[in-house]
Amino acid sequence: MANSLEFSIVVPLHNEAGNVTRLIEEIARALDGRAFEMLFVDDASTDDTRAVLVELKSRFPMLRVVGHRKNAGQSRAIRSGVLAARAPVIGTLDGDGQNDPADLPDLYRALTRADAPQDLKMVMGRRASRKDTAWKRFGSRFANNIRMRLLNDDCDDSGCGIKAFYRETYVSLPYFDHMHRYMPALFRAEGHKVEYRDVNHRPRATGTSNYTNFGRLGDALSDLRGVMWLIRRRRNPGGADEL
């Protein structure tokens, strides 16, 4: 089965018990007919998220549940899911239900199309009409403008969680906390192309966000310095050939 899988969907979660059932149902419906698996990674939730996931495994044989023993953050949850994944192409979306699983097939097709550039390694969603508060949208615009100027990554919505990318490329990147917000810059720094597609965005149905504007500010400034250092220090051999 592992060799025939086309698409592994990785979903990081923390305290999303009220959203997981609907999200799993929607992913299964969106990818019906494809060879895929779902990896829901519970980042040490303190609610019933893990219990709900385990119960759903009997209904959805393509569902795999990975549980962190300690809370490690969204980037680590994504990485745990990707490392466990068995398909060559990874799709990610946030566990709050605001990303629409119906967009996953389009991202997959765009990434794997026959006429795709050879070095295209990720297709990322761009939230065309965000369903967040005005304050949250302002914080994102502010952070995106600063990041684009400093990293020149051509990404105006780095916080969009829905993406499709090649597993092999992702695992070759340096890992650090919050790296999921800098994936376009990291891919591009390694000489890969990234494309963007407008995607749907929905209001949160239940629960509360795990992030705030002020809570992200200090981390973002530190992360930016680190990513800038990584990009400056990289040396690209232009490929490697076995002789």
Tab-separated table of C-alpha atoms in Angstrom:
chain	number	residue	atom	x	y	z
A	1	MET	CA	0.000	0.000	0.000
A	2	ALA	CA	2.783	2.439	0.911
A	3	ASN	CA	4.327	2.183	-2.572
A	4	SER	CA	1.029	3.037	-4.267
A	5	LEU	CA	0.200	6.132	-2.206
A	6	GLU	CA	0.136	9.408	-4.127
A	7	PHE	CA	-0.628	11.962	-1.437
A	8	SER	CA	-0.095	12.183	2.327
A	9	ILE	CA	-2.132	14.851	4.138
A	10	VAL	CA	-0.504	16.139	7.333
A	11	VAL	CA	-2.618	18.078	9.828
A	12	PRO	CA	-1.076	19.534	13.028
A	13	LEU	CA	-3.477	19.830	15.965
A	14	HIS	CA	-3.614	21.279	19.448
A	15	ASN	CA	-6.931	21.346	21.304
A	16	GLU	CA	-9.144	20.980	18.226
A	17	ALA	CA	-11.553	18.271	19.442
A	18	GLY	CA	-14.528	20.156	18.024
A	19	ASN	CA	-13.053	20.442	14.520
A	20	VAL	CA	-11.374	17.136	13.734
A	21	THR	CA	-14.417	15.037	12.773
A	22	ARG	CA	-15.656	17.493	10.166
A	23	LEU	CA	-12.139	18.039	8.840
A	24	ILE	CA	-11.459	14.321	8.387
A	25	GLU	CA	-14.798	13.850	6.654
A	26	GLU	CA	-14.057	16.745	4.285
A	27	ILE	CA	-10.567	15.498	3.402
A	28	ALA	CA	-11.920	12.017	2.703
A	29	ARG	CA	-14.626	13.492	0.463
A	30	ALA	CA	-12.226	15.839	-1.377
A	31	LEU	CA	-9.731	13.048	-2.156
A	32	ASP	CA	-12.177	10.238	-2.809
A	33	GLY	CA	-10.807	8.007	-5.568
A	34	ARG	CA	-7.167	8.913	-4.913
A	35	ALA	CA	-4.514	6.816	-3.170
A	36	PHE	CA	-3.956	8.924	-0.072
A	37	GLU	CA	-3.471	8.838	3.673
A	38	MET	CA	-4.190	11.328	6.445
A	39	LEU	CA	-1.755	11.903	9.303
A	40	PHE	CA	-3.285	13.899	12.129
A	41	VAL	CA	-0.580	14.936	14.582
A	42	ASP	CA	-1.823	15.756	18.067
A	43	ASP	CA	0.636	18.150	19.712
A	44	ALA	CA	-0.095	17.075	23.310
A	45	SER	CA	-3.622	18.487	23.436
A	46	THR	CA	-5.237	18.967	26.833
A	47	ASP	CA	-8.782	18.412	25.543
A	48	ASP	CA	-10.322	15.300	23.917
A	49	THR	CA	-8.615	15.742	20.537
A	50	ARG	CA	-6.604	12.529	20.793
A	51	ALA	CA	-9.521	10.417	21.986
A	52	VAL	CA	-11.721	11.678	19.151
A	53	LEU	CA	-9.008	10.882	16.599
A	54	VAL	CA	-8.462	7.342	17.861
A	55	GLU	CA	-12.206	6.691	17.744
A	56	LEU	CA	-12.384	7.930	14.130
A	57	LYS	CA	-9.734	5.451	12.941
A	58	SER	CA	-12.365	2.710	12.702
A	59	ARG	CA	-14.425	4.829	10.269
A	60	PHE	CA	-11.499	6.019	8.165
A	61	PRO	CA	-8.892	3.337	7.413
A	62	MET	CA	-6.676	5.886	5.691
A	63	LEU	CA	-6.395	7.872	8.946
A	64	ARG	CA	-3.189	7.632	10.958
A	65	VAL	CA	-2.797	9.341	14.330
A	66	VAL	CA	0.549	10.557	15.653
A	67	GLY	CA	0.682	11.861	19.219
A	68	HIS	CA	3.425	14.016	20.723
A	69	ARG	CA	4.329	13.135	24.302
A	70	LYS	CA	5.036	16.808	25.007
A	71	ASN	CA	3.836	20.000	23.334
A	72	ALA	CA	6.407	20.977	20.703
A	73	GLY	CA	4.632	23.483	18.441
A	74	GLN	CA	3.121	23.514	14.985
A	75	SER	CA	6.344	23.211	13.003
A	76	ARG	CA	7.410	20.144	14.952
A	77	ALA	CA	3.950	18.603	14.515
A	78	ILE	CA	4.172	19.117	10.757
A	79	ARG	CA	7.648	17.603	10.711
A	80	SER	CA	6.547	14.574	12.735
A	81	GLY	CA	3.753	13.990	10.235
A	82	VAL	CA	5.989	14.401	7.190
A	83	LEU	CA	8.605	12.027	8.598
A	84	ALA	CA	5.898	9.406	9.178
A	85	ALA	CA	4.293	9.951	5.758
A	86	ARG	CA	4.642	7.331	3.035
A	87	ALA	CA	3.692	9.235	-0.133
A	88	PRO	CA	6.115	11.316	-2.257
A	89	VAL	CA	3.828	14.376	-2.175
A	90	ILE	CA	2.704	16.006	1.069
A	91	GLY	CA	-0.338	18.201	1.591
A	92	THR	CA	-0.726	20.236	4.758
A	93	LEU	CA	-3.575	22.240	6.221
A	94	ASP	CA	-4.333	23.723	9.607
A	95	GLY	CA	-6.338	21.793	12.164
A	96	ASP	CA	-8.765	24.623	12.920
A	97	GLY	CA	-10.898	23.916	9.848
A	98	GLN	CA	-10.339	27.317	8.247
A	99	ASN	CA	-8.447	25.848	5.283
A	100	ASP	CA	-10.795	24.143	2.821
A	101	PRO	CA	-9.819	20.523	1.973
A	102	ALA	CA	-11.588	20.975	-1.376
A	103	ASP	CA	-8.516	22.970	-2.481
A	104	LEU	CA	-6.125	20.029	-1.974
A	105	PRO	CA	-6.712	18.350	-5.376
A	106	ASP	CA	-5.988	21.611	-7.233
A	107	LEU	CA	-2.708	22.118	-5.355
A	108	TYR	CA	-1.687	18.519	-6.069
A	109	ARG	CA	-2.483	18.857	-9.775
A	110	ALA	CA	-0.587	22.149	-10.022
A	111	LEU	CA	2.506	20.662	-8.387
A	112	THR	CA	2.566	17.423	-10.400
A	113	ARG	CA	1.316	18.671	-13.785
A	114	ALA	CA	3.221	17.446	-16.827
A	115	ASP	CA	4.394	20.930	-17.863
A	116	ALA	CA	5.487	22.049	-14.385
A	117	PRO	CA	8.976	23.592	-14.191
A	118	GLN	CA	11.514	20.919	-13.305
A	119	ASP	CA	12.508	22.715	-10.126
A	120	LEU	CA	8.942	23.387	-8.898
A	121	LYS	CA	8.815	21.790	-5.458
A	122	MET	CA	5.927	23.506	-3.665
A	123	VAL	CA	2.553	25.026	-4.497
A	124	MET	CA	1.176	27.097	-1.641
A	125	GLY	CA	-2.243	28.521	-0.976
A	126	ARG	CA	-2.982	32.220	-0.833
A	127	ARG	CA	-6.086	33.156	1.155
A	128	ALA	CA	-8.007	35.281	-1.325
A	129	SER	CA	-10.608	36.416	1.208
A	130	ARG	CA	-9.609	35.840	4.807
A	131	LYS	CA	-12.326	35.159	7.369
A	132	ASP	CA	-10.384	36.447	10.378
A	133	THR	CA	-10.803	39.514	12.556
A	134	ALA	CA	-9.572	42.856	11.234
A	135	TRP	CA	-6.921	42.912	13.980
A	136	LYS	CA	-5.585	39.498	12.980
A	137	ARG	CA	-5.520	40.457	9.293
A	138	PHE	CA	-3.621	43.650	10.151
A	139	GLY	CA	-1.036	41.684	12.137
A	140	SER	CA	-0.528	39.275	9.243
A	141	ARG	CA	-0.160	42.058	6.668
A	142	PHE	CA	2.368	43.841	8.876
A	143	ALA	CA	4.436	40.687	9.402
A	144	ASN	CA	4.231	39.640	5.738
A	145	ASN	CA	5.431	43.033	4.508
A	146	ILE	CA	8.473	42.969	6.793
A	147	ARG	CA	9.314	39.362	5.934
A	148	MET	CA	9.040	39.916	2.168
A	149	ARG	CA	11.350	42.932	2.303
A	150	LEU	CA	13.992	41.134	4.344
A	151	LEU	CA	13.838	37.694	2.720
A	152	ASN	CA	12.661	38.566	-0.811
A	153	ASP	CA	10.602	35.359	-0.822
A	154	ASP	CA	7.742	36.682	-3.005
A	155	CYS	CA	5.154	35.293	-0.549
A	156	ASP	CA	2.402	37.641	0.584
A	157	ASP	CA	0.596	35.114	2.810
A	158	SER	CA	3.156	33.006	4.672
A	159	GLY	CA	0.575	32.110	7.327
A	160	CYS	CA	-1.584	30.093	4.930
A	161	GLY	CA	-1.437	26.506	6.141
A	162	ILE	CA	-2.569	24.704	2.989
A	163	LYS	CA	0.317	23.594	0.781
A	164	ALA	CA	1.484	20.761	-1.447
A	165	PHE	CA	5.179	19.904	-1.681
A	166	TYR	CA	7.577	17.055	-2.291
A	167	ARG	CA	8.505	15.142	0.843
A	168	GLU	CA	12.088	14.560	-0.282
A	169	THR	CA	12.686	18.301	-0.669
A	170	TYR	CA	11.129	19.189	2.671
A	171	VAL	CA	13.204	16.728	4.705
A	172	SER	CA	16.399	18.191	3.229
A	173	LEU	CA	15.636	21.628	4.727
A	174	PRO	CA	17.009	22.787	8.095
A	175	TYR	CA	14.466	22.329	10.873
A	176	PHE	CA	13.744	24.960	13.541
A	177	ASP	CA	10.720	26.044	15.527
A	178	HIS	CA	8.266	28.126	13.459
A	179	MET	CA	9.908	27.056	10.189
A	180	HIS	CA	6.464	26.436	8.661
A	181	ARG	CA	6.102	30.223	8.242
A	182	TYR	CA	9.330	30.460	6.237
A	183	MET	CA	8.994	27.508	3.895
A	184	PRO	CA	8.836	29.601	0.671
A	185	ALA	CA	12.092	31.353	1.602
A	186	LEU	CA	13.752	28.061	2.566
A	187	PHE	CA	12.659	26.323	-0.639
A	188	ARG	CA	13.809	29.235	-2.777
A	189	ALA	CA	17.144	29.460	-0.964
A	190	GLU	CA	17.850	25.896	-2.090
A	191	GLY	CA	17.155	26.833	-5.697
A	192	HIS	CA	13.599	25.489	-5.904
A	193	LYS	CA	10.568	27.228	-7.369
A	194	VAL	CA	7.406	27.950	-5.393
A	195	GLU	CA	4.043	28.796	-6.943
A	196	TYR	CA	0.907	30.215	-5.339
A	197	ARG	CA	-2.782	29.554	-5.895
A	198	ASP	CA	-5.777	31.399	-4.468
A	199	VAL	CA	-7.660	29.198	-2.021
A	200	ASN	CA	-10.807	29.363	0.059
A	201	HIS	CA	-10.718	30.466	3.694
A	202	ARG	CA	-13.456	29.876	6.230
A	203	PRO	CA	-14.419	31.176	9.665
A	204	ARG	CA	-13.358	29.046	12.616
A	205	ALA	CA	-16.334	26.893	13.614
A	206	THR	CA	-15.318	26.005	17.178
A	207	GLY	CA	-12.465	26.608	19.595
A	208	THR	CA	-10.028	29.502	19.808
A	209	SER	CA	-6.822	30.366	18.008
A	210	ASN	CA	-3.553	29.230	19.553
A	211	TYR	CA	-1.839	32.429	18.323
A	212	THR	CA	-2.060	36.167	18.974
A	213	ASN	CA	-0.405	39.077	17.173
A	214	PHE	CA	1.678	40.070	20.186
A	215	GLY	CA	2.502	36.484	21.026
A	216	ARG	CA	4.072	35.985	17.604
A	217	LEU	CA	5.961	39.281	17.426
A	218	GLY	CA	8.976	38.402	19.582
A	219	ASP	CA	9.388	34.987	17.988
A	220	ALA	CA	9.020	36.456	14.502
A	221	LEU	CA	11.858	38.940	14.998
A	222	SER	CA	14.161	36.203	16.262
A	223	ASP	CA	13.092	33.823	13.494
A	224	LEU	CA	13.720	36.416	10.785
A	225	ARG	CA	17.276	36.971	11.974
A	226	GLY	CA	17.848	33.229	11.997
A	227	VAL	CA	16.423	32.654	8.518
A	228	MET	CA	18.427	35.558	7.111
A	229	TRP	CA	21.570	33.994	8.613
A	230	LEU	CA	20.732	30.577	7.152
A	231	ILE	CA	20.214	32.046	3.681
A	232	ARG	CA	23.430	34.088	3.811
A	233	ARG	CA	25.462	31.079	4.921
A	234	ARG	CA	24.148	28.613	2.366
A	235	ARG	CA	26.357	27.438	-0.496
A	236	ASN	CA	24.641	25.905	-3.504
A	237	PRO	CA	26.713	23.448	-5.609
A	238	GLY	CA	24.152	23.574	-8.411
A	239	GLY	CA	23.413	19.878	-8.017
A	240	ALA	CA	25.543	16.818	-7.388
A	241	ASP	CA	26.464	14.002	-9.768
A	242	GLU	CA	27.775	10.553	-8.916
A	243	LEU	CA	30.776	9.753	-11.105
